[in-house]
Coordinates of C-alpha atoms in Angstrom, one line a residue:
Chain A
X1 CA 21.7 79.5 -101.9
X2 CA 20.2 82.6 -100.4
X3 CA 20.1 86.1 -101.8
X4 CA 19.9 89.1 -99.5
X5 CA 17.5 91.8 -100.6
X6 CA 16.6 94.8 -98.5
X7 CA 13.1 94.4 -96.9
X8 CA 10.6 96.8 -98.5
X9 CA 10.5 100.1 -96.7
X10 CA 7.8 100.1 -94.0
X11 CA 7.6 103.3 -91.9
X12 CA 5.9 101.5 -89.0
X13 CA 8.7 99.0 -88.8
X14 CA 11.2 101.8 -88.8
X15 CA 9.4 103.7 -86.1
X16 CA 9.6 100.7 -83.7
X17 CA 13.4 101.1 -83.8
X18 CA 13.2 104.6 -82.3
X19 CA 12.3 104.4 -78.6
X20 CA 11.7 108.2 -78.2
X21 CA 9.0 108.2 -80.9
X22 CA 6.7 106.4 -78.4
X23 CA 6.9 109.0 -75.7
X24 CA 4.2 111.4 -74.8
X25 CA 4.6 115.1 -74.1
X26 CA 2.5 117.6 -72.2
X27 CA 0.7 114.7 -70.5
X28 CA -1.1 112.6 -73.1
X29 CA 0.1 114.0 -76.5
X30 CA 2.0 111.6 -78.7
X31 CA 5.3 113.2 -79.9
X32 CA 5.2 114.4 -83.5
X33 CA 8.9 115.1 -84.1
X34 CA 9.4 117.5 -87.0
X35 CA 12.7 119.1 -86.1
X36 CA 15.0 116.7 -87.9
X37 CA 16.9 119.4 -89.7
X38 CA 18.1 120.4 -86.2
X39 CA 18.9 116.9 -85.1
X40 CA 17.6 113.4 -85.8
X41 CA 16.4 110.9 -83.2
X42 CA 18.5 107.8 -82.6
X43 CA 17.5 104.1 -83.3
X44 CA 17.9 101.5 -80.6
X45 CA 20.8 100.1 -82.6
X46 CA 22.8 103.3 -82.1
X47 CA 21.9 103.6 -78.5
X48 CA 22.9 99.9 -77.9
X49 CA 26.2 100.4 -79.7
X50 CA 27.1 103.3 -77.4
X51 CA 26.2 101.2 -74.3
X52 CA 28.0 98.2 -75.5
X53 CA 31.1 100.2 -76.3
X54 CA 31.2 101.6 -72.8
X55 CA 30.3 98.3 -71.1
X56 CA 32.7 96.1 -73.0
X57 CA 35.4 97.9 -75.0
X58 CA 36.1 101.3 -73.6
X59 CA 39.8 102.3 -73.9
X60 CA 41.8 105.1 -75.6
X61 CA 42.6 104.4 -79.2
X62 CA 45.8 103.8 -81.2
X63 CA 48.4 103.7 -78.5
X64 CA 47.5 100.8 -76.2
X65 CA 48.7 97.3 -76.7
X66 CA 46.1 95.7 -74.4
X67 CA 42.9 94.0 -75.5
X68 CA 40.5 96.8 -74.8
X69 CA 42.7 99.3 -76.7
X70 CA 42.9 97.1 -79.7
X71 CA 39.1 96.6 -79.7
X72 CA 38.4 100.3 -79.3
X73 CA 40.8 101.1 -82.1
X74 CA 39.2 98.5 -84.4
X75 CA 35.8 99.9 -83.6
X76 CA 36.9 103.5 -84.1
X77 CA 38.8 102.8 -87.4
X78 CA 36.0 100.5 -88.4
X79 CA 33.6 103.5 -88.2
X80 CA 35.9 105.4 -90.5
X81 CA 35.7 102.5 -93.0
X82 CA 31.9 102.5 -92.8
X83 CA 31.7 106.3 -93.2
X84 CA 34.1 106.2 -96.2
X85 CA 31.9 103.6 -97.9
X86 CA 28.7 105.5 -97.0
X87 CA 29.9 108.7 -98.7
X88 CA 31.7 107.1 -101.5
X89 CA 35.2 108.2 -100.5
X90 CA 37.9 106.7 -102.8
X91 CA 40.2 106.3 -99.7
X92 CA 39.5 105.8 -96.0
X93 CA 42.4 108.2 -95.3
X94 CA 40.3 111.0 -96.7
X95 CA 37.8 110.7 -93.9
X96 CA 38.7 113.0 -91.0
X97 CA 36.6 112.9 -87.8
X98 CA 35.7 116.3 -86.4
X99 CA 33.3 117.5 -83.8
X100 CA 30.7 118.6 -86.3
X101 CA 30.2 120.5 -89.6
X102 CA 31.2 123.8 -88.0
X103 CA 34.6 122.3 -87.0
X104 CA 35.1 120.8 -90.4
X105 CA 34.6 124.1 -92.1
X106 CA 36.7 126.0 -89.6
X107 CA 39.4 123.4 -90.2
X108 CA 39.4 124.2 -93.9
X109 CA 39.1 128.0 -93.4
X110 CA 42.0 128.0 -90.9
X111 CA 44.4 125.8 -92.9
X112 CA 43.8 127.7 -96.2
X113 CA 45.0 130.9 -94.4
X114 CA 48.1 129.0 -93.1
X115 CA 48.8 127.1 -96.3
X116 CA 51.8 127.4 -98.6
X117 CA 51.7 129.5 -101.8
X118 CA 49.6 127.1 -103.8
X119 CA 46.5 127.1 -101.7
X120 CA 47.0 130.1 -99.4
X121 CA 44.2 132.6 -99.2
X122 CA 45.6 136.1 -99.0
X123 CA 45.1 139.8 -99.7
X124 CA 43.2 140.3 -103.0
X125 CA 41.9 136.7 -103.1
X126 CA 38.1 136.1 -103.0
X127 CA 36.0 133.6 -101.1
X128 CA 32.6 132.9 -102.6
X129 CA 29.6 131.7 -100.5
X130 CA 25.9 131.8 -101.0
X131 CA 23.1 133.7 -99.4
X132 CA 21.5 130.5 -98.2
X133 CA 24.4 129.4 -96.0
X134 CA 24.1 128.4 -92.4
X135 CA 26.1 130.7 -90.1
X136 CA 28.7 127.8 -89.8
X137 CA 29.5 128.4 -93.5
X138 CA 29.6 132.1 -93.2
X139 CA 31.4 133.0 -90.0
X140 CA 34.6 131.0 -90.6
X141 CA 35.0 132.8 -94.0
X142 CA 34.4 136.2 -92.5
X143 CA 37.1 135.3 -90.0
X144 CA 39.5 134.1 -92.7
X145 CA 38.9 137.2 -94.7
X146 CA 39.6 139.3 -91.6
X147 CA 42.8 137.5 -90.9
X148 CA 44.1 137.5 -94.5
X149 CA 42.8 140.6 -96.3
X150 CA 40.7 138.4 -98.6
X151 CA 37.1 139.4 -99.6
X152 CA 33.9 137.4 -99.2
X153 CA 31.6 137.5 -102.2
X154 CA 28.1 136.1 -102.5
X155 CA 25.9 134.1 -104.8
X156 CA 22.4 135.4 -104.3
X157 CA 18.9 133.8 -104.2
X158 CA 15.9 133.9 -106.4
X159 CA 12.4 134.8 -105.0
X160 CA 11.4 131.1 -105.2
X161 CA 14.3 130.0 -103.0
X162 CA 16.9 128.8 -105.6
X163 CA 20.5 129.9 -106.2
X164 CA 20.6 132.7 -108.7
X165 CA 23.2 131.3 -111.1
X166 CA 22.9 134.1 -113.6
X167 CA 25.8 135.9 -111.8
X168 CA 27.9 132.8 -111.5
X169 CA 30.5 133.8 -114.0
X170 CA 30.9 137.3 -112.6
X171 CA 31.0 136.2 -109.0
X172 CA 33.3 133.2 -109.4
X173 CA 36.4 134.5 -111.2
X174 CA 40.1 134.1 -111.5
X175 CA 40.4 135.8 -108.1
X176 CA 38.3 133.2 -106.4
X177 CA 40.3 130.8 -104.2
X178 CA 37.4 128.8 -102.8
X179 CA 33.7 128.4 -103.3
X180 CA 31.9 127.2 -100.2
X181 CA 28.3 126.2 -100.6
X182 CA 25.6 124.1 -99.0
X183 CA 24.3 121.1 -100.9
X184 CA 20.8 121.4 -99.3
X185 CA 19.6 124.6 -97.6
X186 CA 18.6 124.0 -93.9
X187 CA 16.2 127.0 -94.2
X188 CA 14.6 126.5 -97.6
X189 CA 15.1 122.7 -98.3
X190 CA 16.5 123.6 -101.7
X191 CA 18.8 121.0 -103.4
X192 CA 21.6 123.0 -105.1
X193 CA 23.1 122.2 -108.5
X194 CA 26.6 121.7 -107.1
X195 CA 27.8 120.3 -110.4
X196 CA 27.2 123.7 -112.2
X197 CA 29.2 125.6 -109.5
X198 CA 32.0 123.0 -109.5
X199 CA 32.3 123.3 -113.3
X200 CA 32.7 127.1 -113.0
X201 CA 35.2 126.7 -110.1
X202 CA 37.3 124.3 -112.2
X203 CA 37.4 126.8 -115.0
X204 CA 39.0 129.4 -112.7
X205 CA 41.1 127.0 -110.6
X206 CA 39.1 127.5 -107.4
X207 CA 38.6 124.9 -104.7
X208 CA 35.0 123.9 -103.7
X209 CA 33.7 123.0 -100.3
X210 CA 30.3 121.5 -100.0
X211 CA 28.3 121.5 -96.7
X212 CA 26.4 118.2 -96.8
X213 CA 24.8 118.5 -93.4
X214 CA 21.3 118.4 -94.8
X215 CA 21.9 116.1 -97.8
X216 CA 24.0 113.2 -96.6
X217 CA 21.3 112.1 -94.1
X218 CA 18.5 112.2 -96.7
X219 CA 19.8 111.5 -100.1
X220 CA 22.1 108.8 -101.7
X221 CA 25.4 110.5 -101.4
X222 CA 28.7 110.1 -103.2
X223 CA 31.6 112.5 -102.8
X224 CA 33.2 111.4 -106.0
X225 CA 30.1 112.1 -108.1
X226 CA 29.7 115.5 -106.3
X227 CA 33.1 116.6 -107.7
X228 CA 34.0 118.9 -104.8
X229 CA 37.3 119.1 -103.0
X230 CA 36.0 119.2 -99.4
X231 CA 32.7 117.9 -98.0
X232 CA 31.5 118.5 -94.5
X233 CA 29.0 116.3 -92.7
X234 CA 27.6 116.4 -89.2
X235 CA 26.6 113.0 -87.9
X236 CA 23.9 113.7 -85.3
X237 CA 21.5 114.7 -88.1
X238 CA 22.0 111.2 -89.6
X239 CA 20.9 109.1 -86.6
X240 CA 24.4 109.3 -85.0
X241 CA 25.4 110.7 -81.7
X242 CA 26.2 114.4 -81.2
X243 CA 29.8 115.4 -81.0
X244 CA 31.0 113.8 -84.2
X245 CA 31.3 115.1 -87.8
X246 CA 33.3 114.3 -90.8
X247 CA 35.5 116.3 -93.2
X248 CA 36.2 114.5 -96.4
X249 CA 38.8 116.0 -98.7
X250 CA 40.9 114.8 -101.7
X251 CA 44.0 113.0 -100.4
X252 CA 46.6 115.2 -102.2
X253 CA 45.0 118.3 -100.6
X254 CA 45.2 116.7 -97.1
X255 CA 48.8 115.7 -97.7
X256 CA 49.8 119.2 -98.7
X257 CA 47.7 121.4 -96.4
X258 CA 49.1 122.2 -92.9
X259 CA 47.5 120.7 -89.8
X260 CA 44.7 122.5 -87.9
X261 CA 44.9 121.7 -84.2
X262 CA 48.2 120.5 -82.7
X263 CA 48.4 117.8 -80.0
X264 CA 48.5 114.1 -79.3
X265 CA 47.7 111.6 -82.0
X266 CA 48.5 114.0 -84.9
X267 CA 52.3 113.8 -84.8
X268 CA 55.1 111.8 -86.4
X269 CA 57.9 112.9 -84.2
X270 CA 58.2 115.6 -81.5
X271 CA 61.6 116.8 -80.4
X272 CA 62.5 119.8 -78.2
X273 CA 63.1 121.8 -81.4
X274 CA 60.1 120.9 -83.5
X275 CA 57.3 118.6 -84.4
X276 CA 56.5 116.7 -87.6
X277 CA 53.1 115.4 -88.4
X278 CA 51.4 112.1 -89.1
X279 CA 49.9 111.5 -92.6
X280 CA 46.2 112.1 -93.1
X281 CA 43.7 111.4 -91.5
X282 CA 45.5 111.5 -88.2
X283 CA 47.3 114.7 -89.0
X284 CA 44.0 116.5 -88.6
X285 CA 42.8 114.6 -85.5
X286 CA 44.6 116.1 -82.5
X287 CA 43.9 114.7 -79.1
X288 CA 41.6 111.9 -78.0
X289 CA 38.9 111.7 -80.6
X290 CA 35.2 111.1 -80.1
X291 CA 35.6 107.3 -79.9
X292 CA 32.2 106.2 -78.6
X293 CA 30.5 108.7 -80.9
X294 CA 32.4 107.2 -83.9
X295 CA 31.2 103.8 -82.8
X296 CA 27.6 105.1 -82.6
X297 CA 28.1 106.7 -86.0
X298 CA 29.2 103.3 -87.4
X299 CA 25.9 101.8 -86.1
X300 CA 23.9 104.7 -87.7
X301 CA 25.6 104.1 -91.0
X302 CA 24.8 100.4 -90.8
X303 CA 21.2 101.3 -90.0
X304 CA 20.8 103.7 -92.9
X305 CA 22.5 101.3 -95.3
X306 CA 20.2 98.4 -94.2
X307 CA 17.1 100.5 -94.7
X308 CA 18.5 101.9 -98.0
X309 CA 19.2 105.5 -98.9
X310 CA 17.2 105.2 -102.1
X311 CA 14.1 104.0 -100.1
X312 CA 14.6 106.8 -97.5
X313 CA 14.9 109.4 -100.2
X314 CA 11.7 108.1 -101.9
X315 CA 9.8 108.1 -98.6
X316 CA 10.8 111.6 -97.8
X317 CA 10.1 112.8 -101.4
X318 CA 6.5 111.5 -101.0
X319 CA 6.2 113.3 -97.6
X320 CA 7.5 116.5 -99.3
X321 CA 4.9 116.2 -102.0
X322 CA 2.2 115.6 -99.4
X323 CA 3.2 118.4 -97.1
X324 CA 3.4 120.9 -100.0
X325 CA -0.1 119.8 -101.1
X326 CA -1.6 120.1 -97.6
X327 CA 0.1 123.5 -97.0
X328 CA -1.6 124.9 -100.1
X329 CA -4.9 124.3 -98.3
X330 CA -3.9 126.5 -95.3
X331 CA -5.1 130.0 -95.8
X332 CA -2.4 132.6 -95.0
X333 CA 0.4 130.1 -95.2
X334 CA 3.4 131.1 -97.4
X335 CA 6.1 128.6 -98.1
X336 CA 9.6 130.1 -97.8
X337 CA 11.6 128.2 -100.4
X338 CA 10.6 126.2 -103.4
X339 CA 6.8 125.6 -103.4
X340 CA 7.2 122.2 -105.1
X341 CA 8.5 118.8 -104.2
X342 CA 11.1 118.9 -107.0
X343 CA 14.7 119.5 -106.2
X344 CA 14.1 120.0 -102.6
X345 CA 14.1 117.9 -99.4
X346 CA 11.4 117.4 -96.7
X347 CA 12.4 120.5 -94.8
X348 CA 9.7 123.1 -95.3
X349 CA 9.9 126.6 -93.9
X350 CA 6.8 128.8 -93.8
X351 CA 5.2 132.0 -92.6
X352 CA 1.7 132.2 -91.3
X353 CA 0.0 135.5 -92.0
X354 CA -0.1 137.8 -88.9
X355 CA 1.2 135.1 -86.5
X356 CA 4.7 135.2 -85.2
X357 CA 6.7 131.9 -85.6
X358 CA 7.3 131.8 -81.8
X359 CA 3.6 131.7 -81.2
X360 CA 3.1 129.1 -83.9
X361 CA 5.8 126.9 -82.4
X362 CA 4.6 127.2 -78.9
X363 CA 1.0 126.3 -79.7
X364 CA 2.2 123.4 -81.9
X365 CA 4.3 122.2 -79.0
X366 CA 1.3 122.2 -76.7
X367 CA -0.2 119.6 -79.1
X368 CA 3.0 117.5 -79.0
X369 CA 4.3 118.8 -82.4
X370 CA 8.0 119.7 -82.3
X371 CA 9.1 122.2 -85.0
X372 CA 11.8 124.8 -85.2
X373 CA 11.2 128.5 -85.2
X374 CA 13.5 131.4 -85.7
X375 CA 16.2 132.3 -88.3
X376 CA 17.6 128.8 -88.3
X377 CA 21.2 130.2 -88.2
X378 CA 20.7 131.4 -91.8
X379 CA 19.9 135.0 -91.0
X380 CA 20.9 136.5 -94.4
X381 CA 18.4 134.3 -96.2
X382 CA 15.6 135.0 -93.7
X383 CA 16.3 138.8 -94.2
X384 CA 16.3 138.2 -98.0
X385 CA 12.7 137.1 -97.8
X386 CA 11.6 140.1 -95.7
X387 CA 10.6 138.2 -92.6
X388 CA 12.1 138.1 -89.1
X389 CA 11.8 134.3 -88.7
X390 CA 10.1 131.2 -90.0
X391 CA 8.5 128.1 -88.7
X392 CA 10.2 125.0 -90.1
X393 CA 8.8 121.5 -90.3
X394 CA 11.5 119.0 -91.2
X395 CA 10.9 115.3 -91.8
X396 CA 13.0 112.1 -91.7
X397 CA 12.6 108.4 -92.5
X398 CA 10.4 107.7 -89.5
X399 CA 7.8 110.5 -90.2
X400 CA 4.4 109.6 -91.5
X401 CA 1.5 111.1 -93.5
X402 CA -0.5 111.1 -90.3
X403 CA 2.1 113.4 -88.8
X404 CA 1.7 115.8 -91.7
X405 CA -2.1 115.7 -91.0
X406 CA -1.4 116.4 -87.3
X407 CA 0.7 119.4 -88.3
X408 CA -2.1 120.8 -90.5
X409 CA -4.6 120.3 -87.7
X410 CA -2.2 122.0 -85.3
X411 CA -1.9 125.0 -87.6
X412 CA -5.7 125.2 -87.6
X413 CA -5.6 125.4 -83.8
X414 CA -2.9 128.1 -84.0
X415 CA -5.1 130.2 -86.2
X416 CA -8.1 129.8 -83.9
X417 CA -6.1 131.1 -80.9
X418 CA -4.9 134.1 -82.8
X419 CA -7.8 135.2 -84.9
Chain B
X1 CA 0.4 122.0 -68.9
X2 CA -2.5 123.4 -70.9
X3 CA -2.2 125.9 -73.6
X4 CA -4.3 128.5 -71.9
X5 CA -1.8 128.7 -69.1
X6 CA 0.4 131.0 -71.2
X7 CA -1.9 132.4 -73.9
X8 CA -4.3 134.1 -71.5
X9 CA -7.2 136.1 -73.1
X10 CA -5.7 139.2 -71.6
X11 CA -2.4 138.6 -73.5
X12 CA -4.2 138.0 -76.8
X13 CA -6.3 141.1 -76.3
X14 CA -3.2 143.3 -75.7
X15 CA -1.6 141.6 -78.7
X16 CA -4.5 142.2 -81.1
X17 CA -5.3 145.7 -79.7
X18 CA -2.1 147.1 -78.2
X19 CA -2.3 150.1 -75.9
X20 CA -0.2 153.2 -76.6
X21 CA 1.5 151.8 -79.6
X22 CA 3.4 154.1 -82.0
X23 CA 6.5 156.3 -81.4
X24 CA 5.6 159.9 -80.2
X25 CA 7.3 163.2 -79.4
X26 CA 8.4 164.7 -77.1
X27 CA 10.4 162.2 -75.2
X28 CA 13.5 162.3 -72.9
X29 CA 15.2 159.0 -73.9
X30 CA 14.8 156.1 -76.3
X31 CA 15.9 152.5 -76.1
X32 CA 16.1 149.8 -78.8
X33 CA 16.2 146.2 -77.6
X34 CA 16.4 143.0 -79.6
X35 CA 16.3 139.4 -78.8
X36 CA 19.0 137.9 -81.0
X37 CA 17.7 134.4 -80.7
X38 CA 14.4 135.2 -82.3
X39 CA 14.7 138.6 -83.8
X40 CA 12.0 140.2 -81.7
X41 CA 12.6 143.9 -81.3
X42 CA 11.2 147.0 -79.6
X43 CA 12.0 150.6 -79.7
X44 CA 10.6 152.5 -76.6
X45 CA 10.5 156.1 -75.7
X46 CA 10.0 157.6 -72.2
X47 CA 9.1 161.2 -71.2
X48 CA 9.7 162.1 -67.6
X49 CA 8.1 165.0 -65.7
X50 CA 8.6 165.9 -62.0
X51 CA 10.0 162.4 -61.3
X52 CA 6.9 160.9 -62.8
X53 CA 6.6 158.7 -65.9
X54 CA 4.8 160.7 -68.6
X55 CA 4.2 159.4 -72.1
X56 CA 5.6 155.9 -73.0
X57 CA 5.5 155.2 -76.7
X58 CA 6.9 152.2 -78.6
X59 CA 7.0 150.3 -81.8
X60 CA 8.3 146.8 -82.5
X61 CA 7.8 143.5 -84.0
X62 CA 7.7 140.1 -82.6
X63 CA 5.7 137.4 -80.9
X64 CA 2.5 137.9 -78.9
X65 CA 4.3 137.7 -75.6
X66 CA 6.8 140.4 -76.3
X67 CA 4.4 142.8 -77.9
X68 CA 1.5 142.3 -75.4
X69 CA 3.9 142.6 -72.5
X70 CA 5.1 146.0 -73.8
X71 CA 1.4 147.1 -74.2
X72 CA 0.7 146.1 -70.5
X73 CA 3.8 148.0 -69.5
X74 CA 2.5 151.3 -70.7
X75 CA -0.6 150.9 -68.6
X76 CA 1.4 150.0 -65.5
X77 CA 4.0 152.8 -65.6
X78 CA 2.4 155.9 -67.1
X79 CA 1.5 158.5 -64.4
X80 CA 3.4 156.7 -61.7
X81 CA 6.5 158.0 -60.0
X82 CA 9.8 156.6 -61.4
X83 CA 10.3 154.8 -58.1
X84 CA 6.8 153.1 -58.3
X85 CA 7.3 152.2 -62.0
X86 CA 10.6 150.5 -61.3
X87 CA 9.1 148.7 -58.3
X88 CA 6.4 147.4 -60.6
X89 CA 9.0 146.3 -63.0
X90 CA 10.9 144.4 -60.3
X91 CA 7.7 142.6 -59.4
X92 CA 7.1 141.7 -63.0
X93 CA 10.6 140.4 -63.5
X94 CA 10.4 138.4 -60.3
X95 CA 7.2 136.8 -61.4
X96 CA 8.3 135.8 -64.9
X97 CA 11.7 134.6 -63.7
X98 CA 10.1 132.7 -60.8
X99 CA 9.7 129.4 -62.6
X100 CA 6.1 129.4 -61.5
X101 CA 6.9 129.6 -57.8
X102 CA 6.1 133.3 -57.4
X103 CA 2.5 134.3 -56.5
X104 CA 1.9 137.6 -58.3
X105 CA 0.2 140.5 -56.6
X106 CA -2.7 141.6 -58.8
X107 CA -2.9 145.0 -57.1
X108 CA 0.6 145.8 -58.3
X109 CA 0.7 144.0 -61.7
X110 CA -2.9 144.3 -62.8
X111 CA -3.1 142.9 -66.4
X112 CA 0.5 141.9 -65.9
X113 CA -0.5 138.9 -63.8
X114 CA -1.6 137.3 -67.1
X115 CA 2.1 136.7 -67.8
X116 CA 2.5 134.4 -64.7
X117 CA 2.2 131.4 -67.0
X118 CA 5.3 132.5 -69.1
X119 CA 7.4 131.7 -66.1
X120 CA 7.0 128.0 -66.9
X121 CA 8.5 128.5 -70.4
X122 CA 12.2 129.5 -70.0
X123 CA 12.5 130.1 -73.7
X124 CA 9.8 132.8 -73.6
X125 CA 10.9 134.7 -70.5
X126 CA 13.1 137.0 -72.5
X127 CA 10.2 137.7 -74.8
X128 CA 8.1 138.9 -71.8
X129 CA 11.0 141.1 -70.6
X130 CA 12.0 142.7 -73.9
X131 CA 9.8 145.9 -73.4
X132 CA 10.7 146.1 -69.8
X133 CA 14.4 146.1 -70.5
X134 CA 13.9 148.9 -73.0
X135 CA 11.9 150.8 -70.3
X136 CA 14.6 150.3 -67.7
X137 CA 17.3 151.5 -70.1
X138 CA 15.3 154.5 -71.3
X139 CA 14.5 155.6 -67.7
X140 CA 18.1 155.2 -66.7
X141 CA 19.3 157.3 -69.7
X142 CA 16.7 160.0 -69.0
X143 CA 17.6 160.1 -65.3
X144 CA 21.3 160.4 -65.9
X145 CA 20.7 163.1 -68.5
X146 CA 18.5 165.1 -66.0
X147 CA 21.1 164.7 -63.3
X148 CA 23.8 166.0 -65.8
X149 CA 21.6 169.0 -66.6
X150 CA 21.1 170.1 -63.0
X151 CA 24.8 170.1 -62.3

């Protein structure tokens, strides 16, 4: 009898699975990829799954009765099963494939405006978001408020980059219809106490949407434990292809809420007079879905599961600890966000005294180090900290301590150019 | 591609010791320009006298490329006729948008030739042009105002 245990986590073994990590940039510089909060790199297993799908199984899903259509459908729906299991969804029918997180949030914001009396957001209602949201969790709510006469209210931030929950009870009130918040900030790396907000939302009967774009790729993740009503995930940040995301929602909500886009795949019956709609999840998946992308996502989920999310989280926590420790040695460097490894992920924004982030990013790039500079689509939070932009280094399962050292050496070079 | 190809010493000098910085009176027109992708901004004022560019003053915040380029601009346009200044601007724009294929004329662009390397970095071209866009806008406002006044 054999027992299967996950192999111990070894970053060098992991790195071998990612072809792009062995490329050189600017001639002879090894790539140091620290822009994982923007998108992750893809392992060979995901790339192979895409190629194999197109070489052997490509067909449209659900309608055909030929071999390829059945194979494509099984792969597409199989990816839904894998994703359901990965995020701890009680039912596979609660997993809706979208284009990305933005589309998932737009879906919810749109249908809440169109919903029946129970869930409809209308004049006098309030929508609560936080100051650390990505624009994709701000703009759809501005638009919903504009359409319906509702008001957007904000949970603010503390100086150290946490949610200021001292105002929770006065901001989330009986007027609140929905609270939409990020689980992990893409700018600050902060892990938010979603449970505290959910508890307050339950007291006042508000729905809760959680943007898990920056948490699902990095932390063991379970929608049931999270306690929210909606969860949005984008899959290209978790080793999957671009062009596919997931909206998870409680099944009774999906059954009751009206559809988002209309078209093929999402109907029950169409007559010349009217249309009726399929049950979830298909009700929310109009048109030919991202089939190959779902297949790639399935391979990504398999990969993450095989490595183990606990091991990934532990590796990244250690990298966080190390980068925070090394950053403390860099004169003139100010971490924007929690200056500790606790309750934060390995995405660290910083400002370098007197040097603009664009210049920092450019000189790091010349050394092969890829970071993100700018407002990271979270402009309200950047403004909150009194700066025009930040430089952000964000890590993933394949990053190493040596790459942190390369970043520190790179920053030293930046400072030598500008002082 | 080596680092020095974009961050020329001339650029770093203008960044650290900018020429003509600070907003001054009197002026005929003012333009505010912002690069929404990075938040770089510049406010630039132009005074015109007898079809010539008088004082050009500015303030702003941003990367070395946007701020140094605006500093170089003031050297290149002040005291020139509006026509000459706009021709210099055209030469600068052509150089930085030329993807490295345009050989700059040092007699026309002076310190501005240091920005030739920027042409190879598409993401930074807008930075180099920020001050120039403000200059173009301010001159055009001032000219149309002057035209309105003589009617």
